[in-house]
Amino acid sequence: METFITTDPVKAAEFIRQGRLTAFPTETVYGLGANAFDDDAVLRIFAAKGRPADNPLIVHVVSLEQINEIVAELSDHARLFIERFFPGPLTVVAVSSGKVARAATAGLDTVAFRMPAGRIAQELIKAAGVPLVAPSANVSGKPSPTTWQAVLEDMDGKIDCLLQGEPTEIGLESTVVDCTGDVPILLRAGAVSLDELRTVVPETLDGTGMLSSAPRSPGMKHRHYSPAAAVRFYKDNKSVEAGRRSAFIGLERPEDNFEKLMIAGSMEEYARELFEFFRECDRIGIDVIYCQPVSTDGIGAALMDRIKRAAE
Ligand code: TXA
Ligand code: MG
C-alpha cells in the first residue's frame, strides 16, 4: 500500500469515511485514526501497529454531542473535568453506550475519550463527521511519534494516509482519568497533572502505581516507549559505562562526555523532546541513553513515568 501524504484535513477525512486509516497530529503526539463506529477500520489499526487486542483505544471527539453518543452516562466528576480541561490533553473514561466498535474498547463496558486541542486534529474530526479512535501512530512498543517523519519511519506503507503537521507541542501522551467509580482515579500521567485534577475534584486518587495489581488501564501493563538503546537514569559520573556509545538528555549539562547531548531549557521542553531524542539516538546507533531525573511537579510526573517505562 502506498501512504498518501497531505496537509489538508479534508483530504485526510475522505480516507476515514472510506473506512481507511490516517495518521494525524494532536497537541500530545501523532495519532493513527479510524472511524470509531467502523469495526473493520478499527481492526486495521491493531494490525498496522501490531497492537495487542486487549489494549483499548481512545475516542477523539470535537463536540459534546459526540461525547453523548458514545457514553451511556457521565458522572458529575466527568462533567467537571470536561468543562475544565476539554479541549486539551486529558482523556476521560466513562461507561460506554456500546456504540463504538467492539474492538476499540477491547470488550470493556467503558470507553475512553478526549477532545484534542490542535486545530488540524479538530478539522479532521469535523470533516470526517464521526469520532476517531486513535492510538499513538507508532509500531507497538516504540516511542510515540512527535513528528510526521517519525510516523513515516514506523508506518510508511502500512497506513493509507498521513496528515502532516508541525512537531507536537506537548510530546507525551494525554493524562487518563477513570470517572466510572465513586472517586476519579488517575490511570496515566500526562500534561494535566494530578494536582490540576484535584483543583476540580479534590478526592481524585493516584492509580498510576497500582496498575499491575488492578489493570484498569490495560495499556499500562504492556511495554511502552522503548528505543532500541538501553535507557538509564543519570545519577553521577560513576554510572556512565566506558566503551559504549552514550547519549544524555536533561536540564543541566552533565560532567561526563557524551556523543549526543540535549540540554532542555525547561521541563516542558524536556517532555517535548524526549521521544524524538530516543528515536534519533536509535538512528545513529547509540547504545545507552542517560536521562536526568526531574521533580514530579507539573508534567514532571509524566516525564519520569515515561523514562521509567523505557528503562524497564
Ligand atoms: O495523547 C494521547 O492520548 C494519544 C493521542 C494520539 O491522542 N493517544 C494515545 O493512545 O496515547 P494509546 O492507544 O497509545 O493509549 C491509550 C491508553 C492506553 O493506556 C489504554 O489502556 C487506555 O488509554 N485506555 C483506553 N480505553 C480505556 C478504558 N476503557 N479504560 C481504561 N483505560 C483505557
Ligand atoms: Mg501508545
Short mmCIF file of C-alpha atoms and ligand atoms in Angstrom, two decimals:
data_model
loop_
_atom_site.label_atom_id
_atom_site.label_comp_id
_atom_site.label_asym_id
_atom_site.label_seq_id
_atom_site.Cartn_x
_atom_site.Cartn_y
_atom_site.Cartn_z
CA MET A 1 0.00 0.00 0.00
CA GLU A 2 1.21 3.50 -0.73
CA THR A 3 0.83 6.04 2.07
CA PHE A 4 -0.75 9.26 0.76
CA ILE A 5 0.76 12.36 2.37
CA THR A 6 -1.20 15.60 2.68
CA THR A 7 -1.51 18.80 4.73
CA ASP A 8 -5.25 19.03 4.01
CA PRO A 9 -7.56 17.72 6.77
CA VAL A 10 -10.45 17.45 4.30
CA LYS A 11 -8.47 15.10 2.04
CA ALA A 12 -7.39 13.01 5.03
CA ALA A 13 -11.01 12.83 6.21
CA GLU A 14 -12.01 11.20 2.92
CA PHE A 15 -9.86 8.22 3.86
CA ILE A 16 -11.60 7.98 7.24
CA ARG A 17 -15.02 8.00 5.58
CA GLN A 18 -13.89 5.16 3.31
CA GLY A 19 -13.01 3.01 6.31
CA ARG A 20 -9.29 3.57 5.96
CA LEU A 21 -6.54 4.79 8.30
CA THR A 22 -4.93 8.20 8.57
CA ALA A 23 -2.24 9.40 10.95
CA PHE A 24 -2.65 12.97 12.22
CA PRO A 25 -1.06 15.45 14.64
CA THR A 26 -2.59 16.26 18.02
CA GLU A 27 -1.19 18.52 20.74
CA THR A 28 0.21 15.46 22.58
CA VAL A 29 1.62 13.01 19.98
CA TYR A 30 0.66 11.89 16.47
CA GLY A 31 -2.33 9.53 16.43
CA LEU A 32 -3.41 6.82 13.99
CA GLY A 33 -7.10 7.44 13.32
CA ALA A 34 -10.05 5.41 12.09
CA ASN A 35 -13.85 5.82 12.19
CA ALA A 36 -14.79 4.81 15.76
CA PHE A 37 -18.02 3.20 14.56
CA ASP A 38 -16.41 1.03 11.87
CA ASP A 39 -15.34 -2.41 13.19
CA ASP A 40 -13.18 -3.32 10.20
CA ALA A 41 -11.35 0.01 10.19
CA VAL A 42 -10.65 -0.29 13.92
CA LEU A 43 -9.28 -3.83 13.47
CA ARG A 44 -6.94 -2.47 10.80
CA ILE A 45 -5.40 -0.13 13.40
CA PHE A 46 -4.48 -3.08 15.62
CA ALA A 47 -2.95 -4.86 12.60
CA ALA A 48 -0.95 -1.83 11.41
CA LYS A 49 0.55 -1.23 14.87
CA GLY A 50 0.93 -4.84 15.91
CA ARG A 51 -1.09 -3.82 18.96
CA PRO A 52 -2.37 -6.44 21.43
CA ALA A 53 -6.17 -6.80 21.07
CA ASP A 54 -6.70 -6.37 24.83
CA ASN A 55 -5.43 -2.77 24.78
CA PRO A 56 -8.39 -0.41 24.17
CA LEU A 57 -8.25 2.83 22.16
CA ILE A 58 -9.10 6.46 22.92
CA VAL A 59 -12.00 8.00 21.01
CA HIS A 60 -11.26 11.54 19.74
CA VAL A 61 -14.23 13.91 19.57
CA VAL A 62 -14.87 17.56 18.66
CA SER A 63 -18.20 18.16 20.38
CA LEU A 64 -20.35 17.38 23.40
CA GLU A 65 -22.83 15.75 21.00
CA GLN A 66 -20.20 13.20 20.02
CA ILE A 67 -19.43 12.53 23.68
CA ASN A 68 -23.11 11.96 24.43
CA GLU A 69 -23.33 9.48 21.58
CA ILE A 70 -20.53 7.23 22.84
CA VAL A 71 -21.21 7.25 26.60
CA ALA A 72 -24.18 5.76 28.46
CA GLU A 73 -23.88 8.38 31.18
CA LEU A 74 -21.45 10.93 32.53
CA SER A 75 -20.73 11.18 36.24
CA ASP A 76 -20.62 14.64 37.83
CA HIS A 77 -16.85 14.28 38.10
CA ALA A 78 -16.56 13.53 34.40
CA ARG A 79 -18.62 16.62 33.60
CA LEU A 80 -16.40 18.80 35.77
CA PHE A 81 -13.22 17.54 34.11
CA ILE A 82 -14.71 18.02 30.64
CA GLU A 83 -15.74 21.58 31.49
CA ARG A 84 -12.33 22.47 32.84
CA PHE A 85 -9.91 20.59 30.56
CA PHE A 86 -11.58 19.97 27.16
CA PRO A 87 -10.25 20.55 24.58
CA GLY A 88 -6.83 19.52 25.87
CA PRO A 89 -4.52 16.69 26.88
CA LEU A 90 -6.97 14.85 29.16
CA THR A 91 -8.71 11.53 28.46
CA VAL A 92 -11.82 10.62 30.48
CA VAL A 93 -13.04 7.04 30.97
CA ALA A 94 -16.84 6.64 31.30
CA VAL A 95 -19.47 3.91 30.88
CA SER A 96 -19.88 3.14 27.17
CA SER A 97 -23.14 3.42 25.25
CA GLY A 98 -21.96 0.41 23.25
CA LYS A 99 -21.95 2.40 20.02
CA VAL A 100 -18.22 2.45 19.31
CA ALA A 101 -16.74 -0.58 17.56
CA ARG A 102 -16.24 -3.53 19.94
CA ALA A 103 -12.56 -3.85 19.08
CA ALA A 104 -11.99 -0.23 20.13
CA THR A 105 -12.93 -0.86 23.76
CA ALA A 106 -11.31 -4.31 23.80
CA GLY A 107 -14.55 -5.78 25.13
CA LEU A 108 -14.74 -3.44 28.17
CA ASP A 109 -18.05 -1.76 29.07
CA THR A 110 -16.21 1.54 29.46
CA VAL A 111 -14.93 3.96 26.83
CA ALA A 112 -12.02 6.42 26.92
CA PHE A 113 -12.40 9.72 25.06
CA ARG A 114 -10.76 13.09 24.65
CA MET A 115 -11.12 16.31 22.66
CA PRO A 116 -7.75 17.22 21.15
CA ALA A 117 -6.80 20.91 21.26
CA GLY A 118 -4.89 21.03 17.97
CA ARG A 119 -6.58 22.83 15.07
CA ILE A 120 -5.63 20.19 12.49
CA ALA A 121 -6.98 17.33 14.61
CA GLN A 122 -10.24 19.21 15.18
CA GLU A 123 -10.65 19.97 11.47
CA LEU A 124 -10.00 16.34 10.59
CA ILE A 125 -12.65 15.03 13.01
CA LYS A 126 -15.15 17.66 11.84
CA ALA A 127 -14.59 16.83 8.19
CA ALA A 128 -14.84 13.08 8.90
CA GLY A 129 -18.20 13.66 10.61
CA VAL A 130 -17.53 10.86 13.12
CA PRO A 131 -15.38 10.43 16.23
CA LEU A 132 -11.99 8.86 15.53
CA VAL A 133 -10.33 6.16 17.58
CA ALA A 134 -6.63 6.87 17.62
CA PRO A 135 -3.73 5.23 19.44
CA SER A 136 -0.32 6.82 19.07
CA ALA A 137 0.88 6.32 15.48
CA ASN A 138 3.93 4.18 16.30
CA VAL A 139 4.64 0.48 15.93
CA SER A 140 3.53 -1.07 19.23
CA GLY A 141 6.31 -0.86 21.83
CA LYS A 142 8.23 2.01 20.18
CA PRO A 143 8.21 5.60 21.45
CA SER A 144 5.16 7.62 20.38
CA PRO A 145 5.84 9.79 17.30
CA THR A 146 6.03 13.54 17.83
CA THR A 147 6.88 14.43 14.20
CA TRP A 148 5.38 13.35 10.89
CA GLN A 149 8.78 11.94 9.92
CA ALA A 150 8.69 9.61 12.93
CA VAL A 151 5.23 8.43 11.86
CA LEU A 152 6.57 7.55 8.40
CA GLU A 153 9.57 5.79 9.92
CA ASP A 154 7.18 3.31 11.59
CA MET A 155 4.12 3.35 9.34
CA ASP A 156 5.10 4.08 5.73
CA GLY A 157 3.30 1.56 3.52
CA LYS A 158 1.17 0.26 6.43
CA ILE A 159 -1.37 3.12 6.54
CA ASP A 160 -3.45 4.83 3.88
CA CYS A 161 -2.77 8.46 4.70
CA LEU A 162 -0.57 10.77 6.77
CA LEU A 163 -1.87 14.23 7.59
CA GLN A 164 1.26 16.33 8.07
CA GLY A 165 1.62 18.98 10.73
CA GLU A 166 4.19 20.57 12.99
CA PRO A 167 6.07 18.66 15.71
CA THR A 168 3.66 18.14 18.59
CA GLU A 169 3.54 20.72 21.37
CA ILE A 170 3.45 18.53 24.47
CA GLY A 171 5.29 15.42 23.30
CA LEU A 172 3.85 12.97 25.88
CA GLU A 173 0.50 11.15 25.67
CA SER A 174 -2.61 12.51 27.40
CA THR A 175 -3.46 12.12 31.07
CA VAL A 176 -6.06 9.34 31.55
CA VAL A 177 -8.60 9.59 34.40
CA ASP A 178 -11.19 6.90 35.17
CA CYS A 179 -14.52 8.51 36.11
CA THR A 180 -16.65 5.36 36.34
CA GLY A 181 -16.43 4.93 40.14
CA ASP A 182 -17.25 6.97 43.24
CA VAL A 183 -13.97 8.84 43.03
CA PRO A 184 -11.92 9.59 39.91
CA ILE A 185 -8.71 7.58 39.52
CA LEU A 186 -5.68 8.82 37.61
CA LEU A 187 -4.59 5.93 35.33
CA ARG A 188 -1.87 7.57 33.22
CA ALA A 189 0.15 10.69 34.00
CA GLY A 190 0.23 13.41 31.34
CA ALA A 191 0.37 17.16 30.87
CA VAL A 192 -2.72 17.63 33.07
CA SER A 193 -1.20 16.85 36.47
CA LEU A 194 -2.80 15.12 39.45
CA ASP A 195 -2.73 18.46 41.30
CA GLU A 196 -4.66 20.12 38.49
CA LEU A 197 -7.26 17.32 38.53
CA ARG A 198 -7.55 17.82 42.29
CA THR A 199 -8.27 21.53 41.87
CA VAL A 200 -11.51 20.32 40.24
CA VAL A 201 -12.16 17.08 42.19
CA PRO A 202 -10.03 17.05 45.38
CA GLU A 203 -10.72 13.34 46.10
CA THR A 204 -9.06 12.19 42.85
CA LEU A 205 -6.85 9.15 43.56
CA ASP A 206 -3.48 8.34 42.07
CA GLY A 207 -3.89 4.92 40.45
CA THR A 208 -0.69 5.01 38.45
CA GLY A 209 1.24 2.92 40.98
CA MET A 210 -1.32 0.16 41.42
CA LEU A 211 -1.82 -0.92 37.85
CA SER A 212 -0.11 -4.28 37.95
CA SER A 213 -2.46 -5.49 40.67
CA ALA A 214 -5.60 -3.87 39.23
CA PRO A 215 -5.18 -3.40 35.49
CA ARG A 216 -7.94 -0.83 34.99
CA SER A 217 -5.97 0.69 32.15
CA PRO A 218 -4.97 -2.39 30.20
CA GLY A 219 -2.45 -0.49 28.08
CA MET A 220 -0.25 0.34 31.03
CA LYS A 221 0.76 -3.27 31.62
CA HIS A 222 2.29 -3.50 28.15
CA ARG A 223 5.88 -2.48 27.50
CA HIS A 224 5.97 1.03 26.07
CA TYR A 225 8.06 3.85 24.77
CA SER A 226 11.28 1.88 24.36
CA PRO A 227 14.06 2.82 21.99
CA ALA A 228 16.46 0.06 20.90
CA ALA A 229 19.16 1.70 23.05
CA ALA A 230 19.21 0.97 26.78
CA VAL A 231 17.69 3.79 28.88
CA ARG A 232 19.14 4.66 32.32
CA PHE A 233 18.72 7.44 34.83
CA TYR A 234 21.78 9.66 35.04
CA LYS A 235 22.86 9.88 38.65
CA ASP A 236 26.55 10.72 38.85
CA ASN A 237 29.55 10.27 36.61
CA LYS A 238 30.36 6.86 38.13
CA SER A 239 27.28 5.42 36.48
CA VAL A 240 28.41 6.03 32.90
CA GLU A 241 29.74 2.89 31.20
CA ALA A 242 33.04 3.21 29.37
CA GLY A 243 33.37 1.90 25.84
CA ARG A 244 29.71 2.22 24.93
CA ARG A 245 28.21 4.90 22.72
CA SER A 246 26.28 7.11 25.13
CA ALA A 247 23.85 10.00 24.96
CA PHE A 248 22.39 12.35 27.57
CA ILE A 249 19.16 14.30 27.88
CA GLY A 250 18.32 16.52 30.82
CA LEU A 251 18.04 20.02 32.22
CA GLU A 252 21.67 20.55 33.28
CA ARG A 253 24.92 19.96 31.49
CA PRO A 254 26.48 16.72 32.85
CA GLU A 255 30.12 16.31 33.86
CA ASP A 256 30.75 13.34 31.60
CA ASN A 257 31.31 13.47 27.87
CA PHE A 258 28.54 12.17 25.69
CA GLU A 259 28.42 11.54 21.97
CA LYS A 260 24.99 13.14 21.80
CA LEU A 261 23.65 15.73 24.19
CA MET A 262 20.35 17.52 24.66
CA ILE A 263 20.03 20.16 27.37
CA ALA A 264 16.41 21.29 27.67
CA GLY A 265 15.60 24.77 28.94
CA SER A 266 12.54 23.64 30.90
CA MET A 267 10.66 20.54 31.97
CA GLU A 268 8.15 21.23 29.17
CA GLU A 269 10.91 21.24 26.58
CA TYR A 270 12.41 18.04 28.07
CA ALA A 271 8.99 16.38 27.72
CA ARG A 272 8.52 17.70 24.19
CA GLU A 273 11.93 16.41 23.04
CA LEU A 274 12.18 13.07 24.88
CA PHE A 275 10.63 10.67 22.36
CA GLU A 276 12.27 12.27 19.33
CA PHE A 277 15.61 12.15 21.19
CA PHE A 278 15.09 8.39 21.77
CA ARG A 279 14.40 7.88 18.07
CA GLU A 280 17.37 9.99 16.96
CA CYS A 281 19.68 8.01 19.26
CA ASP A 282 18.48 4.79 17.59
CA ARG A 283 19.07 6.24 14.13
CA ILE A 284 22.73 6.96 14.90
CA GLY A 285 23.37 3.74 16.82
CA ILE A 286 23.68 4.96 20.41
CA ASP A 287 23.96 2.07 22.95
CA VAL A 288 22.90 3.79 26.19
CA ILE A 289 20.73 6.87 26.78
CA TYR A 290 21.13 8.61 30.15
CA CYS A 291 18.16 10.68 31.30
CA GLN A 292 18.42 13.21 34.11
CA PRO A 293 15.70 12.64 36.75
CA VAL A 294 13.37 15.59 37.45
CA SER A 295 10.93 16.54 40.19
CA THR A 296 7.40 15.20 39.78
CA ASP A 297 5.81 18.67 39.68
CA GLY A 298 3.57 19.51 36.74
CA ILE A 299 4.50 17.48 33.68
CA GLY A 300 7.47 16.05 35.62
CA ALA A 301 5.39 13.09 36.85
CA ALA A 302 4.55 12.09 33.29
CA LEU A 303 8.13 12.62 32.17
CA MET A 304 9.51 10.40 34.95
CA ASP A 305 6.83 7.79 34.22
CA ARG A 306 7.81 7.55 30.53
CA ILE A 307 11.54 7.40 31.30
CA LYS A 308 10.97 4.64 33.89
CA ARG A 309 8.94 2.58 31.43
CA ALA A 310 11.59 2.99 28.76
CA ALA A 311 14.25 1.94 31.28
CA GLU A 312 12.43 -1.27 32.35
O1 TXA B 1 -2.36 11.67 23.85
C1 TXA B 1 -2.92 10.60 23.60
O2 TXA B 1 -3.73 10.08 24.38
C2 TXA B 1 -2.59 9.94 22.24
C3 TXA B 1 -3.13 10.83 21.14
C4 TXA B 1 -2.99 10.19 19.77
O3 TXA B 1 -4.44 11.22 21.41
N1 TXA B 1 -3.15 8.62 22.18
C5 TXA B 1 -2.66 7.58 22.93
O4 TXA B 1 -3.29 6.37 22.70
O5 TXA B 1 -1.75 7.70 23.69
P1 TXA B 1 -2.70 4.97 23.16
O6 TXA B 1 -3.55 3.98 22.47
O7 TXA B 1 -1.26 4.91 22.89
O8 TXA B 1 -3.02 4.91 24.69
C6 TXA B 1 -4.35 4.75 25.16
C7 TXA B 1 -4.37 4.49 26.64
C8 TXA B 1 -3.89 3.11 26.98
O9 TXA B 1 -3.10 3.16 28.14
C9 TXA B 1 -5.21 2.37 27.22
O10 TXA B 1 -5.07 1.25 28.05
C10 TXA B 1 -6.06 3.46 27.85
O11 TXA B 1 -5.71 4.62 27.13
N2 TXA B 1 -7.49 3.18 27.70
C11 TXA B 1 -8.22 3.18 26.57
N3 TXA B 1 -9.50 2.83 26.82
C12 TXA B 1 -9.59 2.59 28.14
C13 TXA B 1 -10.65 2.21 29.02
N4 TXA B 1 -11.89 1.97 28.58
N5 TXA B 1 -10.36 2.10 30.33
C14 TXA B 1 -9.12 2.34 30.80
N6 TXA B 1 -8.08 2.71 30.03
C15 TXA B 1 -8.31 2.83 28.72
MG MG B 2 0.70 4.39 22.54
#
